[in-house]
Amino acid sequence: MSLFAQGHTACGGCGMPIAVKLVLGGSGENSIVVSPTGCLEVTSTRYPQSAWGVPWIHSLFENAAAVASGIETALKVKGKKANVLVIGGDGATVDIGIRALSGMFERGHNVTYVCYDNEAYMNTGVQRSGSTPYGASATTSPAGKLSFGEDKPKKDTPAIAAAHGIPYVATASVGYPKDIVKKVKKAQEIVGPKYIQILAPCPTGWRFDGSKTIKLAKLAVETALFPVYEIENGEITKVKKIKERKPVEEYLKLQGRFKHLFKENKDQIEVIQKMADANAEKFGLDG
Amino acid sequence: MMNEMQILEGSKAVALTVRSCRVDVISAYPITPQTHIVEDLAQMVADGETDAEYIKVESEFSALSALVGASAAGARTYSSTTSQGLALMFEVLFNASGMRLPIVMTTVNRSLSAPLSIWNDQQDSISVRDAGWIQLYAENNQETSDLLPIAYKVAEDKDILLPAMCCMDGFVLTHTFEPVEIPEQSLVDEFLPSYQPKYVLDPKNPLTFGAYADPSIYMEFRYQQHDAMLKAYEKFEEVAKEFEKVFGRKYDLVEEYKIEDAEIVLISMGSIVGTMKDAVDELRKGGEKVGILKIISYRPFPAEKIYEAIKDAKVVVVLEKDVSVGMEGGLLSDIKSFMYNREDRPPIVGFSVGLGGRDVTIGDIKGLVSKVKRAEAEEFEFLNLRREVL
């Protein structure tokens, strides 16, 4: 049985199911998955259908980490072993579910929490989340006469995760499939809470052609706007180096959510470039 | 073998009974006046006196959410909360019952803010009566203890599969020492075998829990919950009979007190019934034909039993520690609504009493009865309002 079957109803070119298949590829069939409310849940589990070939549970929007904590504890009491994972979107993770996530980290549950980061509330119509990047136009942070779109930088959730002192934090992008499988496998070998944030481009919300998903997932990394790295026990242990870093414009110009920046808000592109430069310096990405 | 009678704080009685129910996973967040229950349980875990794991969650929301996961993974689960904590759980309450997870929780009854009050009334649990949880109310600490294994057995029955809350009045019961018989472990094991769910999260048999339902199927899920709650009525009776056989104490969805010839029937839930019984004893000495119908099970709602108990009364008086603001008490509304279509319909009046922990005395009950007898009671009113401060 496929662990995540065809027939789900995600949009063409959606980065999320790519991420999910890769995560399950790394985790294997002895897995139990918790998903919060979001695109993944509604595109894979319309009753009586299900795309899931592993046991899967959806409870609510903001409690996946707590539900996973309970599953992991029950398995412990019952003397059973399985990889407990959460696979949830950025809204459920970095915004409404962050209390439960923090609790799960702090209590040290042996759970791998995977956030597929498509940088907005896509399921409800592209409203901004804490993970929406600076300058992006979302339906609740729209570009307008007085607005260049989202005016706050993307929340640094991996740093928040790492601050809990958990053993493993990683970022990844669906542009690099093997890297995702490798990181999930590595996470499963570590006992304790693990956090992996995977950039998963959304053609509908970012407004790009669905054939460009992988290209954009790579460009986000190649421009240093989405640095790919690992943090083990609080220390950055590995970064994905960029041979020839590309200007952010190359990434931004392919997406409708940044289109307005190329008209009245060119100065904001420079701001975004500086953010990329800062990332490159902070993580030592160039080289 | 005799069970040992002990003098125990209500919270301790609850904790000891939870242990004897062989709970696998406990998940709770501290809140007054529930704290002693969870402290006692945490100590038992720390001392290795139970095999249960205690998840030290960061909120009530996560407390119940963790149990959703644990229960779906096949564990027998327990939590306890009160008031604001129960309100914070609101979303998870509906989710747990919709997923048909037989979680059992002690709801310590406390008023809701604002104004902030840590004292007892029953606004919290009455406000979540539609959440699809079985709701049982205890009069004393023996009942707080006994209702727990009964709740597990009803909740976990394959025809029911609904979560259950055992309600006990904050401070009045949680912090009061009373003689309680904690049932012997072997008897509890005989009465309540380990939880063997049919559907669990298991990689060997991968099932999907919590799928979403479109309009073509959602109502059927809700109907099944409704039907299970109706079935829980008879299941409670059946389980209570088994309980009596094993432990010798008799329970039913309601309890009648001096009701046979009663012209005035008082109805209430929880610890206030103890005071009412004393008041009725005194009134009876004076020749007044007054009796009490105590509601133990608010959900499932014992409509037929209430009907049988009150149909011949001259007047029915509902006393309750809640109010549906701008309407009347919830229990009063429930009773009036099913009585409306009956032929024998005594007049029914209601009082909100003891909100925010205000004491309700024997004198208060007697005064209230006297007022009803003089036909001076309104259809619904607040008892002992301090009108001078309004």
PDB file of C-alpha atoms in Angstrom, chain B residues 35-260:
ATOM      1  CA  THR B  35      -5.499  21.132  42.106  1.00  0.00           C
ATOM      2  CA  HIS B  36      -5.563  18.574  44.913  1.00  0.00           C
ATOM      3  CA  ILE B  37      -6.807  15.881  42.539  1.00  0.00           C
ATOM      4  CA  VAL B  38      -3.974  16.328  40.071  1.00  0.00           C
ATOM      5  CA  GLU B  39      -1.371  16.827  42.795  1.00  0.00           C
ATOM      6  CA  ASP B  40      -2.419  13.548  44.393  1.00  0.00           C
ATOM      7  CA  LEU B  41      -2.247  11.774  41.041  1.00  0.00           C
ATOM      8  CA  ALA B  42       1.152  13.298  40.231  1.00  0.00           C
ATOM      9  CA  GLN B  43       2.425  12.084  43.610  1.00  0.00           C
ATOM     10  CA  MET B  44       1.162   8.567  42.935  1.00  0.00           C
ATOM     11  CA  VAL B  45       3.016   8.571  39.626  1.00  0.00           C
ATOM     12  CA  ALA B  46       6.134   9.955  41.340  1.00  0.00           C
ATOM     13  CA  ASP B  47       5.929   7.217  43.983  1.00  0.00           C
ATOM     14  CA  GLY B  48       5.395   4.453  41.449  1.00  0.00           C
ATOM     15  CA  GLU B  49       1.988   3.647  42.909  1.00  0.00           C
ATOM     16  CA  THR B  50       0.398   3.562  39.478  1.00  0.00           C
ATOM     17  CA  ASP B  51       1.526   2.489  36.023  1.00  0.00           C
ATOM     18  CA  ALA B  52      -0.100   5.563  34.519  1.00  0.00           C
ATOM     19  CA  GLU B  53       1.905   8.250  32.766  1.00  0.00           C
ATOM     20  CA  TYR B  54       1.125  11.850  33.695  1.00  0.00           C
ATOM     21  CA  ILE B  55       1.540  14.388  30.862  1.00  0.00           C
ATOM     22  CA  LYS B  56       2.394  17.760  32.363  1.00  0.00           C
ATOM     23  CA  VAL B  57       0.703  19.863  29.737  1.00  0.00           C
ATOM     24  CA  GLU B  58       0.919  23.607  29.266  1.00  0.00           C
ATOM     25  CA  SER B  59      -2.835  24.270  29.191  1.00  0.00           C
ATOM     26  CA  GLU B  60      -6.217  22.643  29.605  1.00  0.00           C
ATOM     27  CA  PHE B  61      -6.567  22.816  25.859  1.00  0.00           C
ATOM     28  CA  SER B  62      -3.576  20.539  25.482  1.00  0.00           C
ATOM     29  CA  ALA B  63      -4.648  18.423  28.465  1.00  0.00           C
ATOM     30  CA  LEU B  64      -7.720  17.211  26.670  1.00  0.00           C
ATOM     31  CA  SER B  65      -6.020  17.233  23.252  1.00  0.00           C
ATOM     32  CA  ALA B  66      -3.313  14.886  24.525  1.00  0.00           C
ATOM     33  CA  LEU B  67      -6.035  12.537  25.740  1.00  0.00           C
ATOM     34  CA  VAL B  68      -7.640  12.590  22.298  1.00  0.00           C
ATOM     35  CA  GLY B  69      -4.357  11.215  20.968  1.00  0.00           C
ATOM     36  CA  ALA B  70      -3.826   8.793  23.849  1.00  0.00           C
ATOM     37  CA  SER B  71      -7.369   7.455  23.688  1.00  0.00           C
ATOM     38  CA  ALA B  72      -7.161   7.007  19.917  1.00  0.00           C
ATOM     39  CA  ALA B  73      -3.949   5.061  20.520  1.00  0.00           C
ATOM     40  CA  GLY B  74      -5.864   2.703  22.823  1.00  0.00           C
ATOM     41  CA  ALA B  75      -5.173   4.089  26.297  1.00  0.00           C
ATOM     42  CA  ARG B  76      -7.646   4.514  29.152  1.00  0.00           C
ATOM     43  CA  THR B  77      -7.418   8.216  29.865  1.00  0.00           C
ATOM     44  CA  TYR B  78      -8.243  10.699  32.606  1.00  0.00           C
ATOM     45  CA  SER B  79      -8.221  14.424  33.128  1.00  0.00           C
ATOM     46  CA  SER B  80      -9.700  16.879  35.548  1.00  0.00           C
ATOM     47  CA  THR B  81     -10.457  20.543  35.253  1.00  0.00           C
ATOM     48  CA  THR B  82     -12.879  23.270  36.265  1.00  0.00           C
ATOM     49  CA  SER B  83     -14.439  26.539  35.151  1.00  0.00           C
ATOM     50  CA  GLN B  84     -12.034  28.527  32.954  1.00  0.00           C
ATOM     51  CA  GLY B  85     -10.173  25.330  32.155  1.00  0.00           C
ATOM     52  CA  LEU B  86     -13.329  23.657  30.952  1.00  0.00           C
ATOM     53  CA  ALA B  87     -14.151  26.754  28.917  1.00  0.00           C
ATOM     54  CA  LEU B  88     -10.694  26.593  27.336  1.00  0.00           C
ATOM     55  CA  MET B  89     -11.382  22.946  26.449  1.00  0.00           C
ATOM     56  CA  PHE B  90     -14.638  23.802  24.698  1.00  0.00           C
ATOM     57  CA  GLU B  91     -13.421  23.011  21.200  1.00  0.00           C
ATOM     58  CA  VAL B  92     -11.781  19.749  22.257  1.00  0.00           C
ATOM     59  CA  LEU B  93     -14.904  18.629  24.147  1.00  0.00           C
ATOM     60  CA  PHE B  94     -16.902  18.456  20.940  1.00  0.00           C
ATOM     61  CA  ASN B  95     -13.989  16.911  19.090  1.00  0.00           C
ATOM     62  CA  ALA B  96     -13.507  14.119  21.637  1.00  0.00           C
ATOM     63  CA  SER B  97     -17.183  13.172  21.594  1.00  0.00           C
ATOM     64  CA  GLY B  98     -17.390  13.434  17.798  1.00  0.00           C
ATOM     65  CA  MET B  99     -14.457  11.054  17.525  1.00  0.00           C
ATOM     66  CA  ARG B 100     -16.243   8.791  20.010  1.00  0.00           C
ATOM     67  CA  LEU B 101     -13.336   8.634  22.449  1.00  0.00           C
ATOM     68  CA  PRO B 102     -14.362   7.436  25.933  1.00  0.00           C
ATOM     69  CA  ILE B 103     -12.233   9.879  27.896  1.00  0.00           C
ATOM     70  CA  VAL B 104     -13.338  10.348  31.505  1.00  0.00           C
ATOM     71  CA  MET B 105     -12.828  13.653  33.268  1.00  0.00           C
ATOM     72  CA  THR B 106     -13.658  15.006  36.677  1.00  0.00           C
ATOM     73  CA  THR B 107     -15.174  18.419  36.234  1.00  0.00           C
ATOM     74  CA  VAL B 108     -14.845  20.286  39.463  1.00  0.00           C
ATOM     75  CA  ASN B 109     -17.720  22.737  39.376  1.00  0.00           C
ATOM     76  CA  ARG B 110     -16.743  26.390  39.703  1.00  0.00           C
ATOM     77  CA  SER B 111     -18.211  29.643  38.499  1.00  0.00           C
ATOM     78  CA  LEU B 112     -17.011  31.426  35.378  1.00  0.00           C
ATOM     79  CA  SER B 113     -15.343  34.829  35.113  1.00  0.00           C
ATOM     80  CA  ALA B 114     -16.151  37.778  35.038  1.00  0.00           C
ATOM     81  CA  PRO B 115     -16.159  38.692  37.824  1.00  0.00           C
ATOM     82  CA  LEU B 116     -13.436  36.263  38.706  1.00  0.00           C
ATOM     83  CA  SER B 117     -14.593  33.757  41.276  1.00  0.00           C
ATOM     84  CA  ILE B 118     -12.912  30.562  42.328  1.00  0.00           C
ATOM     85  CA  TRP B 119     -15.985  29.383  44.225  1.00  0.00           C
ATOM     86  CA  ASN B 120     -18.579  26.820  43.400  1.00  0.00           C
ATOM     87  CA  ASP B 121     -21.501  26.865  41.074  1.00  0.00           C
ATOM     88  CA  GLN B 122     -22.297  24.640  38.101  1.00  0.00           C
ATOM     89  CA  GLN B 123     -22.284  27.168  35.290  1.00  0.00           C
ATOM     90  CA  ASP B 124     -19.196  25.557  33.750  1.00  0.00           C
ATOM     91  CA  SER B 125     -20.497  22.061  33.079  1.00  0.00           C
ATOM     92  CA  ILE B 126     -24.090  23.101  32.400  1.00  0.00           C
ATOM     93  CA  SER B 127     -22.734  25.437  29.725  1.00  0.00           C
ATOM     94  CA  VAL B 128     -21.228  22.477  27.859  1.00  0.00           C
ATOM     95  CA  ARG B 129     -24.233  20.208  28.139  1.00  0.00           C
ATOM     96  CA  ASP B 130     -24.499  20.036  24.320  1.00  0.00           C
ATOM     97  CA  ALA B 131     -20.917  18.867  23.826  1.00  0.00           C
ATOM     98  CA  GLY B 132     -21.888  15.211  23.580  1.00  0.00           C
ATOM     99  CA  TRP B 133     -20.423  14.204  26.951  1.00  0.00           C
ATOM    100  CA  ILE B 134     -22.142  12.082  29.530  1.00  0.00           C
ATOM    101  CA  GLN B 135     -22.546  14.300  32.618  1.00  0.00           C
ATOM    102  CA  LEU B 136     -22.907  12.817  36.085  1.00  0.00           C
ATOM    103  CA  TYR B 137     -23.261  14.886  39.255  1.00  0.00           C
ATOM    104  CA  ALA B 138     -22.172  13.738  42.700  1.00  0.00           C
ATOM    105  CA  GLU B 139     -23.826  14.686  45.978  1.00  0.00           C
ATOM    106  CA  ASN B 140     -21.030  13.533  48.259  1.00  0.00           C
ATOM    107  CA  ASN B 141     -17.554  12.089  48.117  1.00  0.00           C
ATOM    108  CA  GLN B 142     -18.668   8.487  48.035  1.00  0.00           C
ATOM    109  CA  GLU B 143     -20.526   9.336  44.869  1.00  0.00           C
ATOM    110  CA  THR B 144     -17.602  11.259  43.357  1.00  0.00           C
ATOM    111  CA  SER B 145     -15.612   8.090  43.798  1.00  0.00           C
ATOM    112  CA  ASP B 146     -18.229   5.547  42.716  1.00  0.00           C
ATOM    113  CA  LEU B 147     -19.338   7.439  39.639  1.00  0.00           C
ATOM    114  CA  LEU B 148     -15.850   7.182  38.123  1.00  0.00           C
ATOM    115  CA  PRO B 149     -15.751   3.420  37.451  1.00  0.00           C
ATOM    116  CA  ILE B 150     -19.394   3.592  36.410  1.00  0.00           C
ATOM    117  CA  ALA B 151     -18.523   6.384  33.974  1.00  0.00           C
ATOM    118  CA  TYR B 152     -15.642   4.396  32.466  1.00  0.00           C
ATOM    119  CA  LYS B 153     -17.778   1.330  32.033  1.00  0.00           C
ATOM    120  CA  VAL B 154     -20.616   3.191  30.347  1.00  0.00           C
ATOM    121  CA  ALA B 155     -18.301   5.359  28.232  1.00  0.00           C
ATOM    122  CA  GLU B 156     -16.186   2.470  26.968  1.00  0.00           C
ATOM    123  CA  ASP B 157     -19.126   0.246  26.065  1.00  0.00           C
ATOM    124  CA  LYS B 158     -18.982  -0.503  22.337  1.00  0.00           C
ATOM    125  CA  ASP B 159     -22.555   0.720  21.869  1.00  0.00           C
ATOM    126  CA  ILE B 160     -21.858   4.020  23.633  1.00  0.00           C
ATOM    127  CA  LEU B 161     -18.289   5.278  23.073  1.00  0.00           C
ATOM    128  CA  LEU B 162     -18.906   8.728  24.470  1.00  0.00           C
ATOM    129  CA  PRO B 163     -16.673  10.715  26.798  1.00  0.00           C
ATOM    130  CA  ALA B 164     -17.950  11.275  30.308  1.00  0.00           C
ATOM    131  CA  MET B 165     -17.523  13.964  32.908  1.00  0.00           C
ATOM    132  CA  CYS B 166     -18.059  13.304  36.580  1.00  0.00           C
ATOM    133  CA  CYS B 167     -19.008  16.599  38.146  1.00  0.00           C
ATOM    134  CA  MET B 168     -18.276  17.481  41.772  1.00  0.00           C
ATOM    135  CA  ASP B 169     -18.794  20.795  43.492  1.00  0.00           C
ATOM    136  CA  GLY B 170     -15.599  22.766  43.966  1.00  0.00           C
ATOM    137  CA  PHE B 171     -14.420  23.135  47.596  1.00  0.00           C
ATOM    138  CA  VAL B 172     -17.738  21.787  48.908  1.00  0.00           C
ATOM    139  CA  LEU B 173     -16.656  18.316  47.856  1.00  0.00           C
ATOM    140  CA  THR B 174     -13.069  18.612  46.628  1.00  0.00           C
ATOM    141  CA  HIS B 175     -11.762  20.057  49.898  1.00  0.00           C
ATOM    142  CA  THR B 176     -14.091  18.379  52.370  1.00  0.00           C
ATOM    143  CA  PHE B 177     -13.192  15.308  54.399  1.00  0.00           C
ATOM    144  CA  GLU B 178     -15.865  12.639  54.534  1.00  0.00           C
ATOM    145  CA  PRO B 179     -15.982   8.921  55.190  1.00  0.00           C
ATOM    146  CA  VAL B 180     -15.438   7.200  51.862  1.00  0.00           C
ATOM    147  CA  GLU B 181     -15.141   3.564  50.988  1.00  0.00           C
ATOM    148  CA  ILE B 182     -12.470   3.216  48.328  1.00  0.00           C
ATOM    149  CA  PRO B 183     -13.243  -0.007  46.518  1.00  0.00           C
ATOM    150  CA  GLU B 184     -10.730  -2.784  46.690  1.00  0.00           C
ATOM    151  CA  GLN B 185      -8.560  -3.161  43.595  1.00  0.00           C
ATOM    152  CA  SER B 186      -9.634  -6.720  42.869  1.00  0.00           C
ATOM    153  CA  LEU B 187     -13.284  -5.661  42.883  1.00  0.00           C
ATOM    154  CA  VAL B 188     -12.614  -2.757  40.538  1.00  0.00           C
ATOM    155  CA  ASP B 189     -10.738  -5.105  38.231  1.00  0.00           C
ATOM    156  CA  GLU B 190     -13.712  -7.449  38.282  1.00  0.00           C
ATOM    157  CA  PHE B 191     -16.147  -4.620  37.542  1.00  0.00           C
ATOM    158  CA  LEU B 192     -14.009  -2.700  35.059  1.00  0.00           C
ATOM    159  CA  PRO B 193     -11.824  -4.847  32.802  1.00  0.00           C
ATOM    160  CA  SER B 194      -9.055  -3.182  30.805  1.00  0.00           C
ATOM    161  CA  TYR B 195     -10.069  -1.002  27.872  1.00  0.00           C
ATOM    162  CA  GLN B 196     -10.064  -2.974  24.620  1.00  0.00           C
ATOM    163  CA  PRO B 197     -10.988  -0.556  21.845  1.00  0.00           C
ATOM    164  CA  LYS B 198     -11.975  -1.912  18.481  1.00  0.00           C
ATOM    165  CA  TYR B 199     -10.335   0.896  16.528  1.00  0.00           C
ATOM    166  CA  VAL B 200      -6.882   2.181  17.404  1.00  0.00           C
ATOM    167  CA  LEU B 201      -4.006   4.005  15.756  1.00  0.00           C
ATOM    168  CA  ASP B 202      -1.857   1.051  14.764  1.00  0.00           C
ATOM    169  CA  PRO B 203       0.612   0.824  11.864  1.00  0.00           C
ATOM    170  CA  LYS B 204      -0.403  -2.817  11.344  1.00  0.00           C
ATOM    171  CA  ASN B 205      -3.915  -1.697  10.506  1.00  0.00           C
ATOM    172  CA  PRO B 206      -3.679   1.885   9.282  1.00  0.00           C
ATOM    173  CA  LEU B 207      -6.980   3.673   9.888  1.00  0.00           C
ATOM    174  CA  THR B 208      -7.862   7.304   9.317  1.00  0.00           C
ATOM    175  CA  PHE B 209      -9.300   9.113  12.357  1.00  0.00           C
ATOM    176  CA  GLY B 210     -10.944  12.509  12.138  1.00  0.00           C
ATOM    177  CA  ALA B 211     -11.674  12.706   8.432  1.00  0.00           C
ATOM    178  CA  TYR B 212     -13.903  15.570   7.420  1.00  0.00           C
ATOM    179  CA  ALA B 213     -17.520  15.070   6.453  1.00  0.00           C
ATOM    180  CA  ASP B 214     -19.345  16.957   3.756  1.00  0.00           C
ATOM    181  CA  PRO B 215     -23.069  17.798   3.997  1.00  0.00           C
ATOM    182  CA  SER B 216     -24.029  14.396   2.569  1.00  0.00           C
ATOM    183  CA  ILE B 217     -22.793  12.580   5.678  1.00  0.00           C
ATOM    184  CA  TYR B 218     -22.203  15.015   8.577  1.00  0.00           C
ATOM    185  CA  MET B 219     -25.713  14.717  10.020  1.00  0.00           C
ATOM    186  CA  GLU B 220     -25.455  10.943  10.262  1.00  0.00           C
ATOM    187  CA  PHE B 221     -22.384  11.295  12.458  1.00  0.00           C
ATOM    188  CA  ARG B 222     -24.259  13.673  14.727  1.00  0.00           C
ATOM    189  CA  TYR B 223     -27.290  11.394  14.807  1.00  0.00           C
ATOM    190  CA  GLN B 224     -25.130   8.470  15.876  1.00  0.00           C
ATOM    191  CA  GLN B 225     -23.825  10.520  18.798  1.00  0.00           C
ATOM    192  CA  HIS B 226     -27.380  11.427  19.733  1.00  0.00           C
ATOM    193  CA  ASP B 227     -28.443   7.808  19.485  1.00  0.00           C
ATOM    194  CA  ALA B 228     -25.502   6.657  21.605  1.00  0.00           C
ATOM    195  CA  MET B 229     -26.441   9.178  24.302  1.00  0.00           C
ATOM    196  CA  LEU B 230     -30.005   7.875  24.302  1.00  0.00           C
ATOM    197  CA  LYS B 231     -28.659   4.336  24.626  1.00  0.00           C
ATOM    198  CA  ALA B 232     -26.447   5.459  27.505  1.00  0.00           C
ATOM    199  CA  TYR B 233     -29.665   5.845  29.538  1.00  0.00           C
ATOM    200  CA  GLU B 234     -30.255   2.095  29.723  1.00  0.00           C
ATOM    201  CA  LYS B 235     -26.554   1.320  29.751  1.00  0.00           C
ATOM    202  CA  PHE B 236     -26.173   3.403  32.904  1.00  0.00           C
ATOM    203  CA  GLU B 237     -28.971   1.442  34.572  1.00  0.00           C
ATOM    204  CA  GLU B 238     -27.377  -1.833  33.540  1.00  0.00           C
ATOM    205  CA  VAL B 239     -23.902  -0.811  34.707  1.00  0.00           C
ATOM    206  CA  ALA B 240     -25.277   0.570  37.973  1.00  0.00           C
ATOM    207  CA  LYS B 241     -26.870  -2.815  38.687  1.00  0.00           C
ATOM    208  CA  GLU B 242     -23.538  -4.534  38.086  1.00  0.00           C
ATOM    209  CA  PHE B 243     -21.905  -1.982  40.343  1.00  0.00           C
ATOM    210  CA  GLU B 244     -24.402  -2.755  43.091  1.00  0.00           C
ATOM    211  CA  LYS B 245     -23.699  -6.473  42.787  1.00  0.00           C
ATOM    212  CA  VAL B 246     -19.966  -5.954  43.188  1.00  0.00           C
ATOM    213  CA  PHE B 247     -19.842  -3.052  45.624  1.00  0.00           C
ATOM    214  CA  GLY B 248     -23.228  -3.096  47.327  1.00  0.00           C
ATOM    215  CA  ARG B 249     -24.069   0.529  46.627  1.00  0.00           C
ATOM    216  CA  LYS B 250     -27.082   1.379  44.523  1.00  0.00           C
ATOM    217  CA  TYR B 251     -27.181   4.062  41.857  1.00  0.00           C
ATOM    218  CA  ASP B 252     -29.632   5.211  39.254  1.00  0.00           C
ATOM    219  CA  LEU B 253     -29.863   8.148  36.856  1.00  0.00           C
ATOM    220  CA  VAL B 254     -31.947   9.868  39.529  1.00  0.00           C
ATOM    221  CA  GLU B 255     -32.430   9.369  43.248  1.00  0.00           C
ATOM    222  CA  GLU B 256     -35.753   9.884  44.966  1.00  0.00           C
ATOM    223  CA  TYR B 257     -35.935  11.148  48.535  1.00  0.00           C
ATOM    224  CA  LYS B 258     -39.231  11.084  50.446  1.00  0.00           C
ATOM    225  CA  ILE B 259     -41.096  11.590  47.248  1.00  0.00           C
ATOM    226  CA  GLU B 260     -43.925   9.028  47.388  1.00  0.00           C
TER     227      GLU B 260
END
